[in-house]
CSV table of C-alpha atoms in Angstrom, one decimal:
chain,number,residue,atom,x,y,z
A,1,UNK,CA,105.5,102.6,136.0
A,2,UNK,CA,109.3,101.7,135.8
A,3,UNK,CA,109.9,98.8,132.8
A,4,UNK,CA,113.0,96.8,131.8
A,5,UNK,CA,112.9,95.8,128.4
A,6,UNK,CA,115.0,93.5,126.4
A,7,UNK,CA,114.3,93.5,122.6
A,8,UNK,CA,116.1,91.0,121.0
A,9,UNK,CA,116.4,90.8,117.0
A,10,UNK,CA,118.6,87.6,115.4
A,11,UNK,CA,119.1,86.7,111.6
A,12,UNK,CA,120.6,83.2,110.6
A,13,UNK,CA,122.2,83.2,107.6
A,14,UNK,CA,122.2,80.4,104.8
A,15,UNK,CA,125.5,81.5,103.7
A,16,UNK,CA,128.0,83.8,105.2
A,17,UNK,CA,127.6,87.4,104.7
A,18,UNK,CA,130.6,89.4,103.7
A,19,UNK,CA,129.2,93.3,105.2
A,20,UNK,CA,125.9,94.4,106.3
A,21,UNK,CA,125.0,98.1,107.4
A,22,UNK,CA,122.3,98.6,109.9
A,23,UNK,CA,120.5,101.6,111.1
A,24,UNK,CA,118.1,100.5,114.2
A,25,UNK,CA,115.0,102.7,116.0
A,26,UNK,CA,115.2,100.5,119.3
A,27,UNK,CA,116.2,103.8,122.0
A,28,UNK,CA,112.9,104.5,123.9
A,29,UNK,CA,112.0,107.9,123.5
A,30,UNK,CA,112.5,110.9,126.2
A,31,UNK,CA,109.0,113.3,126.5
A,32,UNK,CA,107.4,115.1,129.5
A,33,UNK,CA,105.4,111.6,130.8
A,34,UNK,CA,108.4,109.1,129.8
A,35,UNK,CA,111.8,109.0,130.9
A,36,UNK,CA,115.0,107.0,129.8
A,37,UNK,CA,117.2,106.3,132.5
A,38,UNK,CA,119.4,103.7,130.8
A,39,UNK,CA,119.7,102.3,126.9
A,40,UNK,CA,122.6,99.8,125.9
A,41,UNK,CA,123.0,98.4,122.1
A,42,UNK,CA,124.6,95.1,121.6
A,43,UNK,CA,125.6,93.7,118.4
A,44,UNK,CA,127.5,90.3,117.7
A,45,UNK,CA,129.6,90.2,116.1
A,46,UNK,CA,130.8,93.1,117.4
A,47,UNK,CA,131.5,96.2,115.0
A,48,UNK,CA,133.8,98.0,115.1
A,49,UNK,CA,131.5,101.4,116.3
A,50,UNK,CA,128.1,102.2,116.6
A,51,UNK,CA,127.5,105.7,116.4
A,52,UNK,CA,124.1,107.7,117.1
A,53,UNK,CA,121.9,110.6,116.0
A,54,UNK,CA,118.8,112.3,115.9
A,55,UNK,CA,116.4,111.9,112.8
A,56,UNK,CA,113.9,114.2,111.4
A,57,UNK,CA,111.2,113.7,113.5
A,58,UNK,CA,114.0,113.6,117.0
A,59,UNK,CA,114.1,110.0,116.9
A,60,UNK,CA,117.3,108.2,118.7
A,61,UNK,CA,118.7,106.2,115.4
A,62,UNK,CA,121.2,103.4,115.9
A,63,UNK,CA,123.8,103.2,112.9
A,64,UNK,CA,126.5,100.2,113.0
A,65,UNK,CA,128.3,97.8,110.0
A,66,UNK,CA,129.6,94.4,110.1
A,67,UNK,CA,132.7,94.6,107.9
A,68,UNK,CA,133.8,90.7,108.6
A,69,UNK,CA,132.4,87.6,106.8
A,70,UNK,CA,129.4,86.4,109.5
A,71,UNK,CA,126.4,83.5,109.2
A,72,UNK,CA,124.6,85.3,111.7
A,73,UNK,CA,123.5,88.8,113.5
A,74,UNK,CA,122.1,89.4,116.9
A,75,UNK,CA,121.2,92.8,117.7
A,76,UNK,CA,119.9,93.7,121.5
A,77,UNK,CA,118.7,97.0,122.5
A,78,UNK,CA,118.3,96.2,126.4
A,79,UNK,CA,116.9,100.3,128.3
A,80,UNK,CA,115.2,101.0,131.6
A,81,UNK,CA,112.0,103.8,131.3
A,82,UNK,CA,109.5,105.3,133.8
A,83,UNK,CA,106.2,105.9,131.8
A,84,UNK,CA,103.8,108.2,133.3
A,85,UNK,CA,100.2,108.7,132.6
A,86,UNK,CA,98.8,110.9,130.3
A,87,UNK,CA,97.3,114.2,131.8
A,88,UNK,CA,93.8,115.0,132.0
A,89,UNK,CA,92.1,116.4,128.5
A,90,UNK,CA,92.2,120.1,128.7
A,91,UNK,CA,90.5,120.9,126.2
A,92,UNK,CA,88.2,118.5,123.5
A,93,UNK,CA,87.2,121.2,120.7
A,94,UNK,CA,85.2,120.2,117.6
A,95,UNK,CA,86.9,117.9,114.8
A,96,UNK,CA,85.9,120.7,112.1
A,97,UNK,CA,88.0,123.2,114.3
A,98,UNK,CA,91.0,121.5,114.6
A,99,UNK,CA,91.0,120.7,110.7
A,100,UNK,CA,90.6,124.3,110.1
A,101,UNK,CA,94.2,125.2,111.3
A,102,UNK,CA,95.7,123.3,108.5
A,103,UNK,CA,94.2,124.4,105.6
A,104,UNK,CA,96.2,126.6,103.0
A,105,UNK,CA,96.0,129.8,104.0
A,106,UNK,CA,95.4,129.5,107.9
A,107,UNK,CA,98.2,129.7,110.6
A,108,UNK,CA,99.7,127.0,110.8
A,109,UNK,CA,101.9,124.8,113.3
A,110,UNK,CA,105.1,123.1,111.1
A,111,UNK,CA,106.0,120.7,113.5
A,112,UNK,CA,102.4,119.2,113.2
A,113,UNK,CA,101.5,120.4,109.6
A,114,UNK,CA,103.5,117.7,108.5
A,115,UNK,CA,101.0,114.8,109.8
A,116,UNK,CA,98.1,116.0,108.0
A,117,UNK,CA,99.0,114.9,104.3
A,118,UNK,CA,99.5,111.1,102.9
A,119,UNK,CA,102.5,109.5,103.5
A,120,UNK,CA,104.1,106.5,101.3
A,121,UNK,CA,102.0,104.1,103.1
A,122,UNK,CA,99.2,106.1,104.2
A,123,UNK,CA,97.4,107.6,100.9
A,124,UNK,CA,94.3,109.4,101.0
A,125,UNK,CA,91.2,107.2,100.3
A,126,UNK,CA,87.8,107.6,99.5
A,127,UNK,CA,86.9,104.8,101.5
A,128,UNK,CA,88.7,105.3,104.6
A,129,UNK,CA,87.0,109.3,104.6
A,130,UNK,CA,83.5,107.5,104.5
A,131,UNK,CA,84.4,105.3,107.0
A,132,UNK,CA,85.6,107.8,109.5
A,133,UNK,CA,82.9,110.1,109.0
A,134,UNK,CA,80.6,107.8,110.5
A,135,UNK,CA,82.1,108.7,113.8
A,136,UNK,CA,83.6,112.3,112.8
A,137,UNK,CA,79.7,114.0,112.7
A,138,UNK,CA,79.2,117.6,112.5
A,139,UNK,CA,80.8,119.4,115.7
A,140,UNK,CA,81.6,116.4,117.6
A,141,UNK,CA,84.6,117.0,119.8
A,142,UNK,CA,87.7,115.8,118.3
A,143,UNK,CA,88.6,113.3,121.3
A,144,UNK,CA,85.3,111.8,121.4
A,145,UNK,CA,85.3,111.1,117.9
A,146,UNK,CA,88.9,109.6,117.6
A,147,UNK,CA,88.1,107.4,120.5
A,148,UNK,CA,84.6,106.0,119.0
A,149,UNK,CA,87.3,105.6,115.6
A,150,UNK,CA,89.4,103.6,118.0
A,151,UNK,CA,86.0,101.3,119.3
A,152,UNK,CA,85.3,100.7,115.3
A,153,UNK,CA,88.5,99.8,114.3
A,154,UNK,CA,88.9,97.0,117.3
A,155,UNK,CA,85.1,96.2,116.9
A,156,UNK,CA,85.6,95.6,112.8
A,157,UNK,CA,88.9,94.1,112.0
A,158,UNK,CA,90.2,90.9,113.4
A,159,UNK,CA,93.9,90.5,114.1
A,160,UNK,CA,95.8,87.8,112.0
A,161,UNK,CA,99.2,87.6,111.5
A,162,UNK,CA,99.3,86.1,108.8
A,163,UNK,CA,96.7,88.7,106.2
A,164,UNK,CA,99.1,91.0,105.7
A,165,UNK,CA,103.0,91.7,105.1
A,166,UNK,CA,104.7,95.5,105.3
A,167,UNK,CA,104.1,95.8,101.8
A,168,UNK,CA,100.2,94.9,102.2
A,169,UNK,CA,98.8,98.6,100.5
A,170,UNK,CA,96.8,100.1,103.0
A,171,UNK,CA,93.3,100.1,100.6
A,172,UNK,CA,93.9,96.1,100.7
A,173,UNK,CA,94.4,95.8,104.3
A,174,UNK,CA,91.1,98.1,104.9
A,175,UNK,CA,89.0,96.0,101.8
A,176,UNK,CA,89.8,92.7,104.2
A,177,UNK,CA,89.1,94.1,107.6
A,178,UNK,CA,92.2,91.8,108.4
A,179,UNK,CA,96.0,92.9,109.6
A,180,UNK,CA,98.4,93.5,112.5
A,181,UNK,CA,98.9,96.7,115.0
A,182,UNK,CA,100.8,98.5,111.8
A,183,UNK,CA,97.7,98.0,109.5
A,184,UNK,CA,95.1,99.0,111.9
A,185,UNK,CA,96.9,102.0,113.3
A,186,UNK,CA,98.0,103.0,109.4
A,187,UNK,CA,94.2,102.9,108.9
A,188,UNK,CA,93.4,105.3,111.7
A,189,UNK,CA,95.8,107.8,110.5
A,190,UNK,CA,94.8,107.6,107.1
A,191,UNK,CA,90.5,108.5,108.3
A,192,UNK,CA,92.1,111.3,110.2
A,193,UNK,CA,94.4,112.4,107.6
A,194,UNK,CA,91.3,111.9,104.8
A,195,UNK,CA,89.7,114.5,106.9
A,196,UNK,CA,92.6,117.4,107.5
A,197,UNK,CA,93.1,115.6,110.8
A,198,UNK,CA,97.1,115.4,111.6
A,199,UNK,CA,98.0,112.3,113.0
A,200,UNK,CA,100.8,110.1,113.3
A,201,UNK,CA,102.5,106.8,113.5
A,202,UNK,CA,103.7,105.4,117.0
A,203,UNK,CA,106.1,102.2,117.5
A,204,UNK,CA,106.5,101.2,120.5
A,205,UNK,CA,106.2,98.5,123.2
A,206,UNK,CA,103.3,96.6,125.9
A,207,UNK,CA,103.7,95.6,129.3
A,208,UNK,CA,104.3,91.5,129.2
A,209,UNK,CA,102.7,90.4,132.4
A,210,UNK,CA,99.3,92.4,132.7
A,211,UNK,CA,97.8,93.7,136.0
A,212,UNK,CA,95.8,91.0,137.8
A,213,UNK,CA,92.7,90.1,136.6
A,214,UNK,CA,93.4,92.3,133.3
A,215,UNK,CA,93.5,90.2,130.1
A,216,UNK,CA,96.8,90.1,127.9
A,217,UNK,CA,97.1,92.9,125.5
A,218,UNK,CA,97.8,92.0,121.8
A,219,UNK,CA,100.8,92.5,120.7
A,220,UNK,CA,102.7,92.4,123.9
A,221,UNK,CA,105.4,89.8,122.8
A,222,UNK,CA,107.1,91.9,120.1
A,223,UNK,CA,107.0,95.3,118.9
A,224,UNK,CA,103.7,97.5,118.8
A,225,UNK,CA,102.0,100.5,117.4
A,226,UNK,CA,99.9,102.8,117.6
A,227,UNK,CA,98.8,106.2,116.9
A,228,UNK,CA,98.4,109.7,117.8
A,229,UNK,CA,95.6,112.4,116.6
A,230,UNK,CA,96.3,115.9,117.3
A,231,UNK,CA,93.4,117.3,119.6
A,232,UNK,CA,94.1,121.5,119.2
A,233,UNK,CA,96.9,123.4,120.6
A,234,UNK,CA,95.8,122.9,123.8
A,235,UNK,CA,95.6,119.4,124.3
A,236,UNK,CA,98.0,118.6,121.6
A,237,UNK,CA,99.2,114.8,120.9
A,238,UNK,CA,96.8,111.9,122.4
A,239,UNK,CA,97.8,108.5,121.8
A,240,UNK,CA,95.3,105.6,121.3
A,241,UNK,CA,96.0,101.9,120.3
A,242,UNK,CA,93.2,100.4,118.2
A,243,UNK,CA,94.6,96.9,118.2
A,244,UNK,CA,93.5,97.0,121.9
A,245,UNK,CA,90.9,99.5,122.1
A,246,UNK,CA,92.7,102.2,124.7
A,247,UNK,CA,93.8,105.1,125.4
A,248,UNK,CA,97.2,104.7,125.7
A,249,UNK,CA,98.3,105.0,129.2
A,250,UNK,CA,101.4,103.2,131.3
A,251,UNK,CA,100.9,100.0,129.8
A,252,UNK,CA,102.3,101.8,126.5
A,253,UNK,CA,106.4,102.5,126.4
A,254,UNK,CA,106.9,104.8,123.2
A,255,UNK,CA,109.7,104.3,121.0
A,256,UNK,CA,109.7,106.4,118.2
A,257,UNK,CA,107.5,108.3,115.7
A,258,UNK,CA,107.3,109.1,112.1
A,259,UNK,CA,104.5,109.5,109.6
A,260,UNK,CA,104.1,105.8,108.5
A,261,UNK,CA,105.7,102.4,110.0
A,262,UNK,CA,109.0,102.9,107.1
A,263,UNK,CA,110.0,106.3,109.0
A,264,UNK,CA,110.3,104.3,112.2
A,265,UNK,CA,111.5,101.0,111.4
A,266,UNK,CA,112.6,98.8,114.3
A,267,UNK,CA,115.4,97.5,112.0
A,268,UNK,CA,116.6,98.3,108.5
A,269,UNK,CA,119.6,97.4,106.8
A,270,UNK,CA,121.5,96.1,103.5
A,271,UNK,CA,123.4,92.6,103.9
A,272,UNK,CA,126.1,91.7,100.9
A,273,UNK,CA,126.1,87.7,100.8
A,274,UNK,CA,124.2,85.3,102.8
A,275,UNK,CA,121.5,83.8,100.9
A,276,UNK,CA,118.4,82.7,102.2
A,277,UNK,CA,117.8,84.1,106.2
A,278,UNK,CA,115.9,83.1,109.2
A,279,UNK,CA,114.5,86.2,111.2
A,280,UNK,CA,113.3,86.3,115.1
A,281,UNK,CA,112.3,88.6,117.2
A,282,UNK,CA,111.8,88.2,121.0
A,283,UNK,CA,110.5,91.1,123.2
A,284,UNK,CA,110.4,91.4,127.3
A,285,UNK,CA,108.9,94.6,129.3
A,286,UNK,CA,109.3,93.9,132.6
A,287,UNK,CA,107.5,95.9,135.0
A,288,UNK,CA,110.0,96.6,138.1
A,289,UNK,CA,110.2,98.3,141.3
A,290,UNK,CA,113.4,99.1,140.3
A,291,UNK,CA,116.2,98.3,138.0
A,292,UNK,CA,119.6,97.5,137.2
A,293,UNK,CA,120.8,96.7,133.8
């Protein structure tokens, strides 16, 4: 699938704003089954540079400052992406096994090994252990068991807007069975995390106009997320988006990933000035034949 998408980010201010610095994860990300062809940043006003680099995790970040006096910022990250699907599971080996090669002492893989602890959002909880060892059972293969996690999660927590904020801690957001895409994929990391599991955090994008006869995903109108569980050297990363029950597939355009939702903000910046703000968002995937910015 070839997408166009337009993520569009604007902030009215009350009062005019002398300088604000901005660092932005919009870029699509570039992997073996997803491939950038085109990403343009657009700013008004206009500064004077925007300059790029790679983050810890290999994430495209966006850095730019507005050094005039402005009431407003509109910020545009506009790209063109071919998304493939994901390749057959090669290999689905027990839960139990997988955990194994993280523990102190056994061989370990760095690049994953950093998944498999808490994170600033994502401690390690009692509850959420118990909770995902209800589908994690004794020598279950790992895939199986994340994907029945996946099934629980949809089946047991309603989406609502308006339950939770960024700084909602994860044991609250679990305690009301209530959230958004970032709570409910921050509480599948933490049950594979609470079991030696690595996992991490996936932001992203949906397709806007679904497949006929297919329902409208959640989530498709702004920015998304998801998650990824480590399934053995083998198999290695598998995405799968609890919000909508699925294995991601070519409905799901990655953007970046980090350990939590604060290591891959969309936006994040510091304004001087400008009292009170107004924030929207507006987001369009278009699926195309083909493309031309």
């Amino acid at each position: 699938m070839q997408y166009r998408i337009s993520h569009t980010t604007k902030y009215s201010y009350a009062e005019p704003a002398s300088v604000c610095h901005n660092l932005v994860h919009l870029a699509p990300a570039n992997f073996p089954r997803q491939a950038v062809h085109e990403y343009r940043l657009t700013v008004q006003p206009s500064p004077p540079t925007i300059v790029n680099r790679r983050d810890y995790f290999n994430n495209r970040v966006d850095y730019f400052s507005v050094t005039e006096p402005h009431q407003g910022l509109t910020i545009t990250a506009t790209s063109r992406v071919d998304v493939s699907a994901p390749t057959p599971i090669e290999e689905n080996p027990p839960w139990e096994q997988v955990a194994a090669q993280f523990r102190p002492g056994s061989p370990r893989i760095l690049s994953v090994l950093q998944f498999a602890f808490k994170s600033r959002h994502i401690p390690i909880l009692e509850q959420l252990q118990q909770y995902a060892k209800i589908s994690f059972t004794k020598n279950r293969p790992i895939f199986d068991a994340a994907r029945e996690l996946t099934k629980r999660i949809r089946t047991d927590f309603k989406y609502d807007s308006t339950a939770t904020s960024i700084h909602t801690p994860l044991a609250e957001a679990f305690a009301g069975r209530h959230g958004v895409c970032q709570d409910f994929a921050h509480v599948a990391i933490g049950c594979l995390r609470s079991l030696g599991i690595p996992a991490r955090y996936v932001s992203g994008y949906l397709r806007t106009i679904p497949p006929p006869g297919k329902p409208r995903l959640v989530g498709a109108d702004a920015s998304h997320a998801w998650f990824s569980v480590y399934c053995g050297d083998k198999t290695g990363w598998v995405d799968l988006d609890p919000t909508n029950d699925l294995v991601c597939s070519t409905d799901h355009v990655t953007a970046a990933w980090g350990r939590d939702f604060e290591d891959v903000t969309p936006i994040q910046g510091v304004v001087i000035g400008g009292g009170s703000h107004i924030m929207s968002v507006s987001v369009d995937v278009e699926p195309l034949e083909s493309a031309v910015l």
